Short mmCIF file of C-alpha atoms in Angstrom, two decimals:
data_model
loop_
_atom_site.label_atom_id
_atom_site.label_comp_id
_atom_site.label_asym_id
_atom_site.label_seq_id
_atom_site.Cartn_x
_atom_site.Cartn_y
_atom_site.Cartn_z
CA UNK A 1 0.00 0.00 0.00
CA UNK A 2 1.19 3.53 -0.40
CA UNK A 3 0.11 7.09 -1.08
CA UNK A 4 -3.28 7.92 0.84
CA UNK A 5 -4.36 4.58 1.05
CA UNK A 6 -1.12 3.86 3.19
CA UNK A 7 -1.81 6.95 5.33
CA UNK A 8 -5.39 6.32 6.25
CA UNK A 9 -4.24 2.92 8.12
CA UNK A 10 -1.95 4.72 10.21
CA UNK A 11 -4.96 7.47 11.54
CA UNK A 12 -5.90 5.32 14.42
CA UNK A 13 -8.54 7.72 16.36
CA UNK A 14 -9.47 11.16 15.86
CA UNK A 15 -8.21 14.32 17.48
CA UNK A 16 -10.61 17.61 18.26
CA UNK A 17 -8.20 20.05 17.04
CA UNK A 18 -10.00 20.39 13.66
CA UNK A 19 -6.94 22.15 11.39
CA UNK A 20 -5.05 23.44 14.19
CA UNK A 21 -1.45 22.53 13.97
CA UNK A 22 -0.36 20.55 17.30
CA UNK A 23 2.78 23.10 17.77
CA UNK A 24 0.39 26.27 17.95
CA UNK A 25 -2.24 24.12 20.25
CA UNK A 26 0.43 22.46 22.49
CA UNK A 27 1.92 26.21 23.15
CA UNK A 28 -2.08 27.80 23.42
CA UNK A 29 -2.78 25.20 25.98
CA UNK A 30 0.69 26.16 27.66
CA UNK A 31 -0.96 29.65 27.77
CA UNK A 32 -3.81 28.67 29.59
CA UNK A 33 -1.59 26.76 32.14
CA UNK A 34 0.09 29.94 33.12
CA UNK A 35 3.15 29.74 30.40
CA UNK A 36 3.89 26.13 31.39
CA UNK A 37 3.34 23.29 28.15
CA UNK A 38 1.87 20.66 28.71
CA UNK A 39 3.65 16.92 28.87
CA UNK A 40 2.92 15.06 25.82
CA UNK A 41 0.47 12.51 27.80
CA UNK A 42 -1.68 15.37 29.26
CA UNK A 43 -1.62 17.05 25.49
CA UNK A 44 -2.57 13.58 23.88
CA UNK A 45 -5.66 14.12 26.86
CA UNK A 46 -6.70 17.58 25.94
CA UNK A 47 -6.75 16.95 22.60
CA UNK A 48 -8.55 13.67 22.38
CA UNK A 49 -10.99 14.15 25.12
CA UNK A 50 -13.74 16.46 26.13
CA UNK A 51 -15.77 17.11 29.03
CA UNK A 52 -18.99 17.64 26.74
CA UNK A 53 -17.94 14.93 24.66
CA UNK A 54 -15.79 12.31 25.91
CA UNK A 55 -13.17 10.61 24.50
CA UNK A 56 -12.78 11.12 20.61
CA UNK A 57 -12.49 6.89 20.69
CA UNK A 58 -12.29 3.85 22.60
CA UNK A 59 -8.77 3.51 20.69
CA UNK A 60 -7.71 6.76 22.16
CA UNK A 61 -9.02 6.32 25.66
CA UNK A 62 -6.52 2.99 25.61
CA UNK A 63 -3.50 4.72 24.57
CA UNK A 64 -4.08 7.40 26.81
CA UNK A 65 -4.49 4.70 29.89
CA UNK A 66 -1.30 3.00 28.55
CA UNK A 67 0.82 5.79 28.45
CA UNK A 68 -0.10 6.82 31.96
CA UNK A 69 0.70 3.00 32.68
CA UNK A 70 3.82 3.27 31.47
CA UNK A 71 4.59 6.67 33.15
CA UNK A 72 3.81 5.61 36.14
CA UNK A 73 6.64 1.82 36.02
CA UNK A 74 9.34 4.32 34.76
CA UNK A 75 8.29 6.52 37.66
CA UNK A 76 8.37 3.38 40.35
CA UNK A 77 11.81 2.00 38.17
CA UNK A 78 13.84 5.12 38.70
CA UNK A 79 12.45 5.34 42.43
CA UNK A 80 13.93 1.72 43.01
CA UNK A 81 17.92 2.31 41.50
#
């Protein structure tokens, strides 16, 4: 497979962004946090969840829960050495 057809396999779940590049929303959010960006698993969050809306997919709510997952046994790894 290649061209488009390649492309649209690797979309997994939806963001709600709309056209918004992630740089300019990653450093608007930032804004809102008083000048401080937010880590890429809380960004992944905001932009594939709402409060009105939930999660944009089931896919997304996954990675989301495995990133924190893994997050969390680096976190408890590092603690241990």
């Amino acid at each position: 497979m290649s061209g488009k057809q390649g492309q649209s396999i690797k979309l997994k779940c939806n963001h709600f962004m709309g056209s918004k590049a992630f740089v300019a929303s990653r450093a608007e959010i930032g804004e809102q946090l008083e000048g401080v960006e937010p880590d890429r698993i809380e960004f992944y969050k905001d932009t594939h969840y709402s409060v009105v809306k939930g999660w944009s997919s089931q896919h997304a709510e996954t990675n989301c829960n495995s990133m924190n997952d893994l997050k969390l046994y680096i976190l408890r790894e590092e603690s241990l050495q």
